[in-house]
Coordinates of C-alpha atoms and ligand atoms in Angstrom, one line a residue:
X218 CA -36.9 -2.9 13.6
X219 CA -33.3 -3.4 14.5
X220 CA -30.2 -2.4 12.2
X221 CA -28.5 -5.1 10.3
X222 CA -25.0 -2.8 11.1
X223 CA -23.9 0.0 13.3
X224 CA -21.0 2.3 11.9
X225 CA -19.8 4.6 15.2
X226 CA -17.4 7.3 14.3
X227 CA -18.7 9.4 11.9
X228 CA -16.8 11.8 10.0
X229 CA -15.5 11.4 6.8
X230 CA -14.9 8.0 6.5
X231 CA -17.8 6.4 8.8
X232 CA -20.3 9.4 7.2
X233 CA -19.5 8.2 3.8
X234 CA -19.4 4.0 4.8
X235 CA -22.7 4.1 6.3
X236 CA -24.3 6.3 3.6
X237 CA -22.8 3.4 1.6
X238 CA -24.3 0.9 4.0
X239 CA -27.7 2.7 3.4
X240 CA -28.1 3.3 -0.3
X241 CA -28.1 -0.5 -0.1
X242 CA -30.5 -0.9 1.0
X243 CA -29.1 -2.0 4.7
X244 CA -31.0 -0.5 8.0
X245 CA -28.1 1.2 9.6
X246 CA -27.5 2.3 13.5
X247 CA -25.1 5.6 13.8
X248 CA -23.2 7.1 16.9
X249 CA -20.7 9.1 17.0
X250 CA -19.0 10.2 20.2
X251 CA -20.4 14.0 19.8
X252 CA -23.7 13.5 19.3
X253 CA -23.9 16.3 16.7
X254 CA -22.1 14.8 13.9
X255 CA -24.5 12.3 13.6
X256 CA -27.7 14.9 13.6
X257 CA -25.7 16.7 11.0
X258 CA -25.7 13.3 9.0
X259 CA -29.0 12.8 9.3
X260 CA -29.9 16.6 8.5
X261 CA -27.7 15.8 5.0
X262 CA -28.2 12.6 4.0
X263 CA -30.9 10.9 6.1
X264 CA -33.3 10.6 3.4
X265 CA -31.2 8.7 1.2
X266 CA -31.4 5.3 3.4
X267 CA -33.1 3.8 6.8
X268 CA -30.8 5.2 9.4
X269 CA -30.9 4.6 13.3
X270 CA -30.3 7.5 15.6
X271 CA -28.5 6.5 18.9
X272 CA -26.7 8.5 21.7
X273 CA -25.0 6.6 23.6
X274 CA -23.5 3.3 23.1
X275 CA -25.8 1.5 25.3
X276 CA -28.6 2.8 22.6
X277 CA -26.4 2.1 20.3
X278 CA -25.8 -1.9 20.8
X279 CA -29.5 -2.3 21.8
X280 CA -30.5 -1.2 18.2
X281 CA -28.6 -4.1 16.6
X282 CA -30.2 -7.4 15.4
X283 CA -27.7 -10.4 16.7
X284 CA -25.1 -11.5 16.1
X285 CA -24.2 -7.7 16.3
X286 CA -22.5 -6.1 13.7
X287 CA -20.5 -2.9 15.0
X288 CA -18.6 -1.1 12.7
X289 CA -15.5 1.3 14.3
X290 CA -14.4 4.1 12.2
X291 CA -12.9 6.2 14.4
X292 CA -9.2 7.8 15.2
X293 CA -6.9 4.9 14.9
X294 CA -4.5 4.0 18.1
X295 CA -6.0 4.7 21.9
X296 CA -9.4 6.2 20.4
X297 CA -9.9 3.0 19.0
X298 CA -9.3 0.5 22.1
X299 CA -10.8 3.1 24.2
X300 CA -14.2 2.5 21.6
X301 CA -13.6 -1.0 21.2
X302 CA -13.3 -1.5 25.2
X303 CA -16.9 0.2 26.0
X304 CA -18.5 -1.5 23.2
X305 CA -17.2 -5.0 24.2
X306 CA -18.8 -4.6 27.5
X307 CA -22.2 -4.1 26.2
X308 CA -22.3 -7.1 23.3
X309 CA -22.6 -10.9 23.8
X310 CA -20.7 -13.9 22.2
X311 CA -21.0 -14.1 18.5
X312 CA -21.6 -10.6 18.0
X313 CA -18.9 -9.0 15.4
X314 CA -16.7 -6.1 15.9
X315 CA -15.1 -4.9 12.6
X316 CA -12.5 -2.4 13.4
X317 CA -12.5 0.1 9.4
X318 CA -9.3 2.3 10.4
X319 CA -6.1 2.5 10.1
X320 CA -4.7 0.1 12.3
X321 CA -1.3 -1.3 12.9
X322 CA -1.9 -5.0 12.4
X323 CA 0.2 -6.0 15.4
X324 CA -2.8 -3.7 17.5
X325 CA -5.1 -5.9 15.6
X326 CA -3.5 -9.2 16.5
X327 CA -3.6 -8.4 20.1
X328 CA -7.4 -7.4 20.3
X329 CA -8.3 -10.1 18.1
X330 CA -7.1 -12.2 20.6
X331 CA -8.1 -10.4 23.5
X332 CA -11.8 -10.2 21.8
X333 CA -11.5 -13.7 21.3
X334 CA -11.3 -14.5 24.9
X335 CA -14.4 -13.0 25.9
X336 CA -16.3 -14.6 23.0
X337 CA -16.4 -11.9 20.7
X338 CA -15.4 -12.1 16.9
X339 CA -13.3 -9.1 16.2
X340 CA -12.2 -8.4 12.4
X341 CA -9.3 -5.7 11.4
X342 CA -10.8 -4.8 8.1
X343 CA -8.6 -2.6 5.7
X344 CA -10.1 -0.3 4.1
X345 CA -9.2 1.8 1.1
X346 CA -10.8 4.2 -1.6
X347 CA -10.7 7.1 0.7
X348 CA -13.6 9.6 1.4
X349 CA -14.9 9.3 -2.4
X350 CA -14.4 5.1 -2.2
X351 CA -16.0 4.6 1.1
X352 CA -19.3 6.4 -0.1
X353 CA -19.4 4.8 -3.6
X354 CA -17.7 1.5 -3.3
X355 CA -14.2 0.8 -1.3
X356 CA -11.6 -2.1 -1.6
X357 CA -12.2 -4.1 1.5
X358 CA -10.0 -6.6 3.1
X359 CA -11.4 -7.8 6.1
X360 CA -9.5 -10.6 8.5
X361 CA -10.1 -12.3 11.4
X362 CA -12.0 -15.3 12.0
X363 CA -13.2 -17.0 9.1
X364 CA -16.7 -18.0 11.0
X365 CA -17.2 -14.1 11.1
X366 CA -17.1 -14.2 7.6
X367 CA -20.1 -16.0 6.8
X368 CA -22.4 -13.7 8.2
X369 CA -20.3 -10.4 7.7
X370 CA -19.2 -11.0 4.5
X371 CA -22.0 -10.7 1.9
X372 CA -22.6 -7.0 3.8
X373 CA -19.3 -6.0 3.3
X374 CA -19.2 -7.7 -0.7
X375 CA -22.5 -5.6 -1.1
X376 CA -21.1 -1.9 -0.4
X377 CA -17.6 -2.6 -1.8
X378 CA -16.2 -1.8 -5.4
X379 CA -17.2 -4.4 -8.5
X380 CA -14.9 -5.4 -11.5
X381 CA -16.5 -7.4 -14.0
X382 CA -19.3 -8.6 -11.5
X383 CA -16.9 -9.4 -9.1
X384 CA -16.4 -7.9 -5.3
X385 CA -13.9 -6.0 -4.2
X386 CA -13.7 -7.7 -0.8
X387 CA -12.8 -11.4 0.2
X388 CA -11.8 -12.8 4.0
X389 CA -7.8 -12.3 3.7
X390 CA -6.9 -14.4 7.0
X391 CA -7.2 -14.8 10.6
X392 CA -6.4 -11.7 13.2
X393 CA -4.1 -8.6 11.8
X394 CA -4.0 -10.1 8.0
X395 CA -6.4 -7.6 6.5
X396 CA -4.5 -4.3 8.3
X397 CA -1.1 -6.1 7.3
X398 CA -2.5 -6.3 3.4
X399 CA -3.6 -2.3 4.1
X400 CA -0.1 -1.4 5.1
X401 CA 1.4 -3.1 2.3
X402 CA -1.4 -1.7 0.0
X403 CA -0.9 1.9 1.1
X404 CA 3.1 1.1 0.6
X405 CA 2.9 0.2 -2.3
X406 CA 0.6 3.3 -3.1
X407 CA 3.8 5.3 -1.8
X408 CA 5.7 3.7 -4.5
X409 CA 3.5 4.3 -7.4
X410 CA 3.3 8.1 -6.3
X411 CA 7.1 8.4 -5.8
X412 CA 7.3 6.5 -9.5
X413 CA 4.7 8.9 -11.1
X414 CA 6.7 11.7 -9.6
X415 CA 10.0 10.8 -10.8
X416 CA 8.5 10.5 -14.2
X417 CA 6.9 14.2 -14.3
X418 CA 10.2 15.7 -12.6
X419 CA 12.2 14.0 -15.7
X420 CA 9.8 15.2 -18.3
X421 CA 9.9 18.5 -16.5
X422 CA 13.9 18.6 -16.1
X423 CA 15.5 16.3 -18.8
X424 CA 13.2 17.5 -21.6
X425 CA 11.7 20.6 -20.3
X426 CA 8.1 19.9 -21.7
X427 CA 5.3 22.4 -20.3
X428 CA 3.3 21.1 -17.4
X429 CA 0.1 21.1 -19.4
X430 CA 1.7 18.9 -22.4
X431 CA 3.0 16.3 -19.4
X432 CA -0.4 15.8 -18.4
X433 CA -1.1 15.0 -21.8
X434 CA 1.4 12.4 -21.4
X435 CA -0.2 10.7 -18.5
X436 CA -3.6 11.3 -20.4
X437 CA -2.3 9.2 -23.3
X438 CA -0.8 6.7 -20.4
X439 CA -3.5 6.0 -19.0
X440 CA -5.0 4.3 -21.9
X441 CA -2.4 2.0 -22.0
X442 CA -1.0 -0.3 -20.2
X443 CA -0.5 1.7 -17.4
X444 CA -3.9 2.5 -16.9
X445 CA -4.7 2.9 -13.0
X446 CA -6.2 5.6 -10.8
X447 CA -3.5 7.1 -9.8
X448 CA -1.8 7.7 -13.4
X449 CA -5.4 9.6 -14.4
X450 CA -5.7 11.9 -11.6
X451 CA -2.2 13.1 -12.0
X452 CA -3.0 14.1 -15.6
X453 CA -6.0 15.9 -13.5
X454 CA -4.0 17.8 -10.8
X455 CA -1.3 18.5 -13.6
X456 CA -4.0 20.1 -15.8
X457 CA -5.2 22.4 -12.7
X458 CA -4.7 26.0 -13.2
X459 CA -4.3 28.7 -10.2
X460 CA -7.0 31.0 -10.0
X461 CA -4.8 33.0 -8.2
X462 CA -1.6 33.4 -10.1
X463 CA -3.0 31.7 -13.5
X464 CA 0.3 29.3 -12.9
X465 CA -0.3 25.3 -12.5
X466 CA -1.3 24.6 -9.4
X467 CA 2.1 22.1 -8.7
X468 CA 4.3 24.8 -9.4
X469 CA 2.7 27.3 -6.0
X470 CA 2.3 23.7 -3.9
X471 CA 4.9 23.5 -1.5
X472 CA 6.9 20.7 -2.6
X473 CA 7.2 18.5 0.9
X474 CA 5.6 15.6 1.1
X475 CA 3.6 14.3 4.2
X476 CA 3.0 11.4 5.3
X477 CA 0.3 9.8 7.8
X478 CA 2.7 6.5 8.6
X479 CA 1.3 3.3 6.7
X480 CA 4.4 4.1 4.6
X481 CA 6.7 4.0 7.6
X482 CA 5.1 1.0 8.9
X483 CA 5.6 -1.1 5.8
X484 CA 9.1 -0.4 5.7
X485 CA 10.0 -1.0 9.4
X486 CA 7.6 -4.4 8.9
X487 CA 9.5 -4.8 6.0
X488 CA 13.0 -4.4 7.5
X489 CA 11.9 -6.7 10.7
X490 CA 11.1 -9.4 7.8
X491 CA 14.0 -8.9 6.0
X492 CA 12.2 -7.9 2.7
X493 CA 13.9 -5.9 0.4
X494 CA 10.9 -3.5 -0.3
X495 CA 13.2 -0.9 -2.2
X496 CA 11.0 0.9 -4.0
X497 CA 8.6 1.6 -1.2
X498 CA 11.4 2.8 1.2
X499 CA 12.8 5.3 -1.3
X500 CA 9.4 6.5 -1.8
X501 CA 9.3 7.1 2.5
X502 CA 12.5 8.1 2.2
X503 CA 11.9 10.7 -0.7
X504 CA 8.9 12.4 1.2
X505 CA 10.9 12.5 4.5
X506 CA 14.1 14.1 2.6
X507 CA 11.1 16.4 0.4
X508 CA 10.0 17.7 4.2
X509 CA 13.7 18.6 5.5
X510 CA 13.0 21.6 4.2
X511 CA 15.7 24.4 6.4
X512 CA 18.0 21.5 5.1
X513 CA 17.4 21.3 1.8
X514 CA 17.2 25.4 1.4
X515 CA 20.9 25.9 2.9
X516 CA 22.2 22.7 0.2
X517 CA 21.0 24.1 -2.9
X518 CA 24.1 25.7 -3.8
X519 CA 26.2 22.6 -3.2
X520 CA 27.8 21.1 -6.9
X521 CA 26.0 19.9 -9.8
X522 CA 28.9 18.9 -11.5
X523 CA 29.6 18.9 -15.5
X524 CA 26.2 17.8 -16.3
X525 CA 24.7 16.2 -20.0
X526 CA 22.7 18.0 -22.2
X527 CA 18.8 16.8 -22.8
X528 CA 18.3 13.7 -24.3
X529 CA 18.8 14.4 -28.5
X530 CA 15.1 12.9 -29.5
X531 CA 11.9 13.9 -26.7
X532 CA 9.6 12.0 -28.5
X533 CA 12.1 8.5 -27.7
X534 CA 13.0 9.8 -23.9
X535 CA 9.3 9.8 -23.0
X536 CA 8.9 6.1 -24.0
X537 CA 11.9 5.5 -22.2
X538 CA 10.4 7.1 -19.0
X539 CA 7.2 5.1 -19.8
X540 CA 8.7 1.6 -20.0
X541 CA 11.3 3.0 -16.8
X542 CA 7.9 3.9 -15.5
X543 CA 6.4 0.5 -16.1
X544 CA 9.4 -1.4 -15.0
X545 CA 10.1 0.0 -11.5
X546 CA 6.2 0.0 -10.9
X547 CA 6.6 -3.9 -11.7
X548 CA 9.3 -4.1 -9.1
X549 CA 7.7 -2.5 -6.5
X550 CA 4.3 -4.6 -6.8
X551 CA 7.0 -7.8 -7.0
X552 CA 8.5 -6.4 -3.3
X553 CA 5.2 -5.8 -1.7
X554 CA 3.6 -9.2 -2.6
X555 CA 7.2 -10.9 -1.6
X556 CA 6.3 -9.1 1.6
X557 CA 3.2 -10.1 1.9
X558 CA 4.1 -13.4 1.4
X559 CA 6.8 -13.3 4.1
X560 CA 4.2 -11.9 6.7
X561 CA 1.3 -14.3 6.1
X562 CA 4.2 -16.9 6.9
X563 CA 5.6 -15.3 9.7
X564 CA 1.7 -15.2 11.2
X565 CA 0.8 -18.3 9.5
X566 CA -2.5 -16.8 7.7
X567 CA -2.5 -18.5 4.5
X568 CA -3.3 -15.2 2.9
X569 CA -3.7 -15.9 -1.0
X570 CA -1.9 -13.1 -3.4
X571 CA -3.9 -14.1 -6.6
X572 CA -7.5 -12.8 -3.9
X573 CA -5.4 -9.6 -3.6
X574 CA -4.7 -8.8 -6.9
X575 CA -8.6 -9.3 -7.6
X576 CA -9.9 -6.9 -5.2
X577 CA -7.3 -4.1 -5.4
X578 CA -8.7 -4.0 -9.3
X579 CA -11.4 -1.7 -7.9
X580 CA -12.5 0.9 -5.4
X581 CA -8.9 1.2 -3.7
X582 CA -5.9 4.3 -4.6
X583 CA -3.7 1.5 -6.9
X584 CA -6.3 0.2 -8.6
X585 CA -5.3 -0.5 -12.2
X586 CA -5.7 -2.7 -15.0
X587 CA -2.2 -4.1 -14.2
X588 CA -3.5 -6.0 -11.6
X589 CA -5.7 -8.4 -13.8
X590 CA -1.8 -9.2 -15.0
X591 CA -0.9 -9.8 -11.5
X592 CA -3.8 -12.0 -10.9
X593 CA -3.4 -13.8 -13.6
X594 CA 0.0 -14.7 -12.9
X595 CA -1.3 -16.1 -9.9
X596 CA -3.7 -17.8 -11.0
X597 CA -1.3 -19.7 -13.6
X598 CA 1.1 -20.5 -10.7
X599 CA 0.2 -19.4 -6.7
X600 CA 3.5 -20.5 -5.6
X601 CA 5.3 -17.8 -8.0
X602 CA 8.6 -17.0 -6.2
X603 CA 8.3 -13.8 -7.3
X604 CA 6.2 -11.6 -9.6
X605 CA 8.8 -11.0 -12.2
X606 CA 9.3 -14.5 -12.9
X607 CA 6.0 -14.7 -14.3
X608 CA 6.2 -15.0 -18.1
X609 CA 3.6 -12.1 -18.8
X610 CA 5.7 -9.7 -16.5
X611 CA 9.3 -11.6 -17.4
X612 CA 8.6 -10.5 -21.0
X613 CA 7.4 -6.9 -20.0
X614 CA 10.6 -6.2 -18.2
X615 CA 12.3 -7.2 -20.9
X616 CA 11.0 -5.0 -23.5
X617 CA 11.5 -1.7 -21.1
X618 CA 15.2 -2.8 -19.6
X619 CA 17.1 -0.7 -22.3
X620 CA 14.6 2.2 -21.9
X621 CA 15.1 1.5 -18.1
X622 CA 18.5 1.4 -17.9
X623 CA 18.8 4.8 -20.6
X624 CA 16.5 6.7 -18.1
X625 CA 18.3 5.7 -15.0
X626 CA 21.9 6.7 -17.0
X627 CA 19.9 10.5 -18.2
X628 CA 19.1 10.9 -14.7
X629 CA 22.4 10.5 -13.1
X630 CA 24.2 12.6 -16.2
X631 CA 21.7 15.3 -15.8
X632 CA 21.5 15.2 -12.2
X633 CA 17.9 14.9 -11.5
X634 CA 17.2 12.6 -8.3
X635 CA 15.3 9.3 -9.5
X636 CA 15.6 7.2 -6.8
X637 CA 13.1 4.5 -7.3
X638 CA 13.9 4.3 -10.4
X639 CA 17.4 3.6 -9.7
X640 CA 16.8 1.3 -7.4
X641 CA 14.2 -0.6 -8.8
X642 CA 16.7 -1.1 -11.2
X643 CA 19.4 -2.2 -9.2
X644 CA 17.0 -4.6 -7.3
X645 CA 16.1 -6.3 -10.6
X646 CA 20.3 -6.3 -11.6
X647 CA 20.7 -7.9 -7.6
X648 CA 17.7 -10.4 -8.2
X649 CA 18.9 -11.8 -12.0
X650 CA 22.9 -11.7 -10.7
X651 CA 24.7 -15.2 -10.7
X652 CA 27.2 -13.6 -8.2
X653 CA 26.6 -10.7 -5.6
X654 CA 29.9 -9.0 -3.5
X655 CA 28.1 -10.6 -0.5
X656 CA 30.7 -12.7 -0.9
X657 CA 32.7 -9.8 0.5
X658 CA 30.7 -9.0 2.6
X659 CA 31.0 -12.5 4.1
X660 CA 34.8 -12.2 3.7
X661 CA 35.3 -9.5 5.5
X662 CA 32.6 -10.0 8.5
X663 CA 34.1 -13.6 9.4
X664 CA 37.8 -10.9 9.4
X665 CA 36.6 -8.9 12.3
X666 CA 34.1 -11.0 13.4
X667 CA 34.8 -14.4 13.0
X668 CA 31.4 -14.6 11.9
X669 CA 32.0 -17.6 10.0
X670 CA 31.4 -18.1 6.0
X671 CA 30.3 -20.8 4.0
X672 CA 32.2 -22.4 0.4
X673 CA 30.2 -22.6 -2.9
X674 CA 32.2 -26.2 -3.2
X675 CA 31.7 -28.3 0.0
X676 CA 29.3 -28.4 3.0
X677 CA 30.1 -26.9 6.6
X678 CA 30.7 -23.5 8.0
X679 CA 34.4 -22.3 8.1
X680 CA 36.6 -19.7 9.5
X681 CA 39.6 -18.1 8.2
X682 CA 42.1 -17.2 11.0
X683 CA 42.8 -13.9 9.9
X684 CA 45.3 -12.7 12.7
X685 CA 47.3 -16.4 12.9
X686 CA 48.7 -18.1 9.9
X687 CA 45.7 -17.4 7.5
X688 CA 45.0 -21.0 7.3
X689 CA 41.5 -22.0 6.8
X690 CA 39.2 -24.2 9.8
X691 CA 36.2 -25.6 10.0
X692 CA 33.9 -24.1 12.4
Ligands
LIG919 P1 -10.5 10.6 11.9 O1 -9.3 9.7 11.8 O2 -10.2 12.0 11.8 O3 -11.3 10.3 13.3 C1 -12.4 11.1 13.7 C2 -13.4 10.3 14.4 O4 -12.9 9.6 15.5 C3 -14.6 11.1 14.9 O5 -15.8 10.4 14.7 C4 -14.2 11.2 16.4 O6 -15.4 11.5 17.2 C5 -13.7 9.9 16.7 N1 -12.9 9.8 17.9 C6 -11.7 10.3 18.1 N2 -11.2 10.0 19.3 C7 -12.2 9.3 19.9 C8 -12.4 8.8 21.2 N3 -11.4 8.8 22.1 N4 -13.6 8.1 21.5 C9 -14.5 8.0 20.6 N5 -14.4 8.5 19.3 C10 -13.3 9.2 19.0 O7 -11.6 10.2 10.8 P2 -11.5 9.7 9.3 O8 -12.9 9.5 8.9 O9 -10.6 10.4 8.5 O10 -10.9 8.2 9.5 C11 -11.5 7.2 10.3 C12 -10.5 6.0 10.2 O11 -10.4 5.5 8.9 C13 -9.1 6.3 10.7 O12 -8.6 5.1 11.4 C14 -8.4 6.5 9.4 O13 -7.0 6.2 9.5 C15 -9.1 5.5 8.5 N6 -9.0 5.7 7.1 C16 -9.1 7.0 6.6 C17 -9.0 7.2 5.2 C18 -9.1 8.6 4.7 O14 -9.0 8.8 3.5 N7 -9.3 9.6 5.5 C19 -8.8 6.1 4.2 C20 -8.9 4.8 4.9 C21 -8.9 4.7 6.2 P3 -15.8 13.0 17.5 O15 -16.6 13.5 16.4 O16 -16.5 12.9 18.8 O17 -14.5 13.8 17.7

């Protein structure tokens, strides 16, 4: 019979999806470009599901039931209009194309349109849980036309992540809304790593705890409020030993960070916007400075400073770090969905933040109780003008600001970099201020600029002549 889907581009990613796709219980079609990646599928796993063999993509299209349902999951960027090009040729109207990678949602805007002209429905789907999600259950956020949906969706629900009954995968919008949510995701991923980071190096620096006893901190975080992927596996890789040198493994890994670009992309998205996603750029920024490495080795001798001793009482500074941790994290969730809100504007997609929150609880890298929180806040009011004016997260700030603001103060006095903490901080200072110096700022552009300012006390836009007799004008 014919396959409900086809999944071309099989390695890691596209092995694991349509393994996924088979266990089931869906009859899946496979191609890969080199034909011997998908025979080396079938030697593995080819039992575990009802699999299609194609070689080409003619074989390939013909072995779909209609409306077509093609899965890409290859290379993002030219690989993927190069795939998406030979495949539209061979499929009629109606049939879907669901492009899994990593695309730049602006790409995805301008296929969706141009599959739109010929009659084909083409959905950018994020996709997150890496190689282990894709296999047993990814976050999914699938756009483009809402029709597509219908038919697509309930395929996509059934292989995705489940929290409390409830899939990890809804329609986000029309065109590049699901990549755009992706990018934002995987920023916001950046930040939570660069926040997790900042928390070990001031364990590590401020109190000089052993590495194995700071991953029983995270251990006993993670049962808390801060429970979330990402806070586990860190107790995991801080707990790993070196076979080789008996040392934990993060003290013999290089310490420069890489970085694949969603990060990048969220901030330059973010800057065109005019978001201030703060914690996520100083997380790009962080791994970027972490990599100027011939840099970094000829500035290590540069001043310190007089610096302050450790904090008098551990036990209280780890708290601290915890609420600091808590905090900033807050921040940076309250950024990203501000800039997701901005972008589904900009696009007009309508994208709802409270559907988000529900299907990053499960399958994807940020997953975390926290985001039932978020959801929640949503839910009690969708047109929230920003996530920490929700009373649940209003009050959480609250408790940590003092630990916050000691953390940020130990850092600076000790001299160990925290800058997402920091800045986090200073965002939320910026956001709650009656008055900010872009008064100045105003001032002093309209001086050389005669850029023009306007008064807290009547309408209209004035002008100062600066070089006359300093008399004020209307402009
Ligand atoms: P890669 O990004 O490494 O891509 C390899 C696949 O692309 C192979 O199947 C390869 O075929 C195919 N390919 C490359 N160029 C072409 C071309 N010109 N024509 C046809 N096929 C081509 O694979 P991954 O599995 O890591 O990722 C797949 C997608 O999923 C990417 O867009 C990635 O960004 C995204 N993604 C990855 C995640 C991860 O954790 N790795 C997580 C979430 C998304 P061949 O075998 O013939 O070389």
């Amino acid at each position: 019979g014919l396959a409900q889907i086809g999944v071309t581009g099989l390695a890691v990613m596209g092995s694991n999806i349509a393994r996924n796709f088979a266990r089931h219980g869906h009859r899946v079609a496979l191609h890969n470009r080199t034909v011997a990646k998908t025979d080396a599928l079938l030697d593995q796993h080819g039992s575990e599901g009802d699999f299609v063999r194609t070689e080409t993509t003619e074989e390939f299209v013909a072995a779909l039931e209609k409306p077509r349902r093609v899965l890409i999951m290859v290379k993002a960027g030219e690989p993927t209009d190069a795939v998406i090009d030979e495949l539209a040729n061979l499929m009629d109207e109606g049939d879907i194309i669901i492009d899994g990678g990593n695309s730049l949602y602006t790409d995805t805007i301008r296929r969706e349109a141009a599959m739109s002209e010929r009659g084909l429905n083409f959905v950018g789907a994020g996709i997150s849980g890496g190689e282990e999600g894709a296999l047993n259950g990814p976050s999914i956020m699938p756009g483009g036309p809402a029709e597509s949906y219908t038919s697509l969706g309930p395929l996509l629900e059934s292989i995705s992540a489940h929290v409390d009954g409830e899939p990890c995968c809804t329609h986000i919008g029309p065109d590049g809304s699901g990549h755009f949510v992706k990018m934002v995701h995987n920023g916001i991923e950046y930040a939570d790593m660069q926040l997790i980071g900042e928390a070990y190096d001031l364990m590590r620096k401020a109190l000089d705890l052993p590495v194995d006893k700071i991953a029983d901190v995270f251990r006993e975080w993670n049962s808390g409020d801060l429970d979330s992927y990402l806070v586990e596996i860190t107790a995991e890789v801080l707990s790993q030993v070196d076979a080789e040198t008996g040392t934990p493994l993060v003290d013999v890994i290089a310490d420069a960070a890489g970085q694949k670009g969603t990060g990048r992309w969220t901030v330059k998205s973010a800057l065109d916007l005019g978001i201030p996603t703060t914690g996520i750029a100083e997380a790009v920024f962080a791994r970027a400075l972490s990599s100027a490495t011939d840099q970094r080795a000829q500035a290590t001798g540069l001043a310190a400073g007089n610096l302050a001793s450790s904090p008098a009482d551990p036990d209280t500074f780890v708290d601290d770090i915890r609420n600091a941790l808590y905090a900033s994290k807050v921040v940076a969730y309250a950024q990203g969905f501000d800039q997701i809100a901005a972008g589904s504007q900009e696009y007009d997609w309508n994208v709802h933040p409270g559907d988000l929150a529900t299907i990053w609880r499960g399958g994807c890298i940020i997953r975390a109780k926290f985001l039932n929180r978020i959801r929640d806040a949503y839910a009690e009011n969708p047109e929230l003008p920003s996530l920490l004016l929700a009373p649940y997260f209003r009050e959480a700030v609250e408790t940590a600001l003092d630990s916050w603001r000691r953390v940020v103060a130990t850092a600076a006095t000790m001299g160990i970099p925290a800058p997402a903490f920091a800045s986090s901080l200073a965002y939320y200072d910026a956001l709650r201020s009656e008055r900010l110096p872009a008064a100045l700022t105003q001032g002093l552009r309209d001086f050389f600029g005669a850029h023009t300012y306007q008064r807290i006390d009547k309408p209209g836009t004035f002008h100062t002549l600066w070089s006359d007799d300093r008399s004020e004008v209307e402009a």
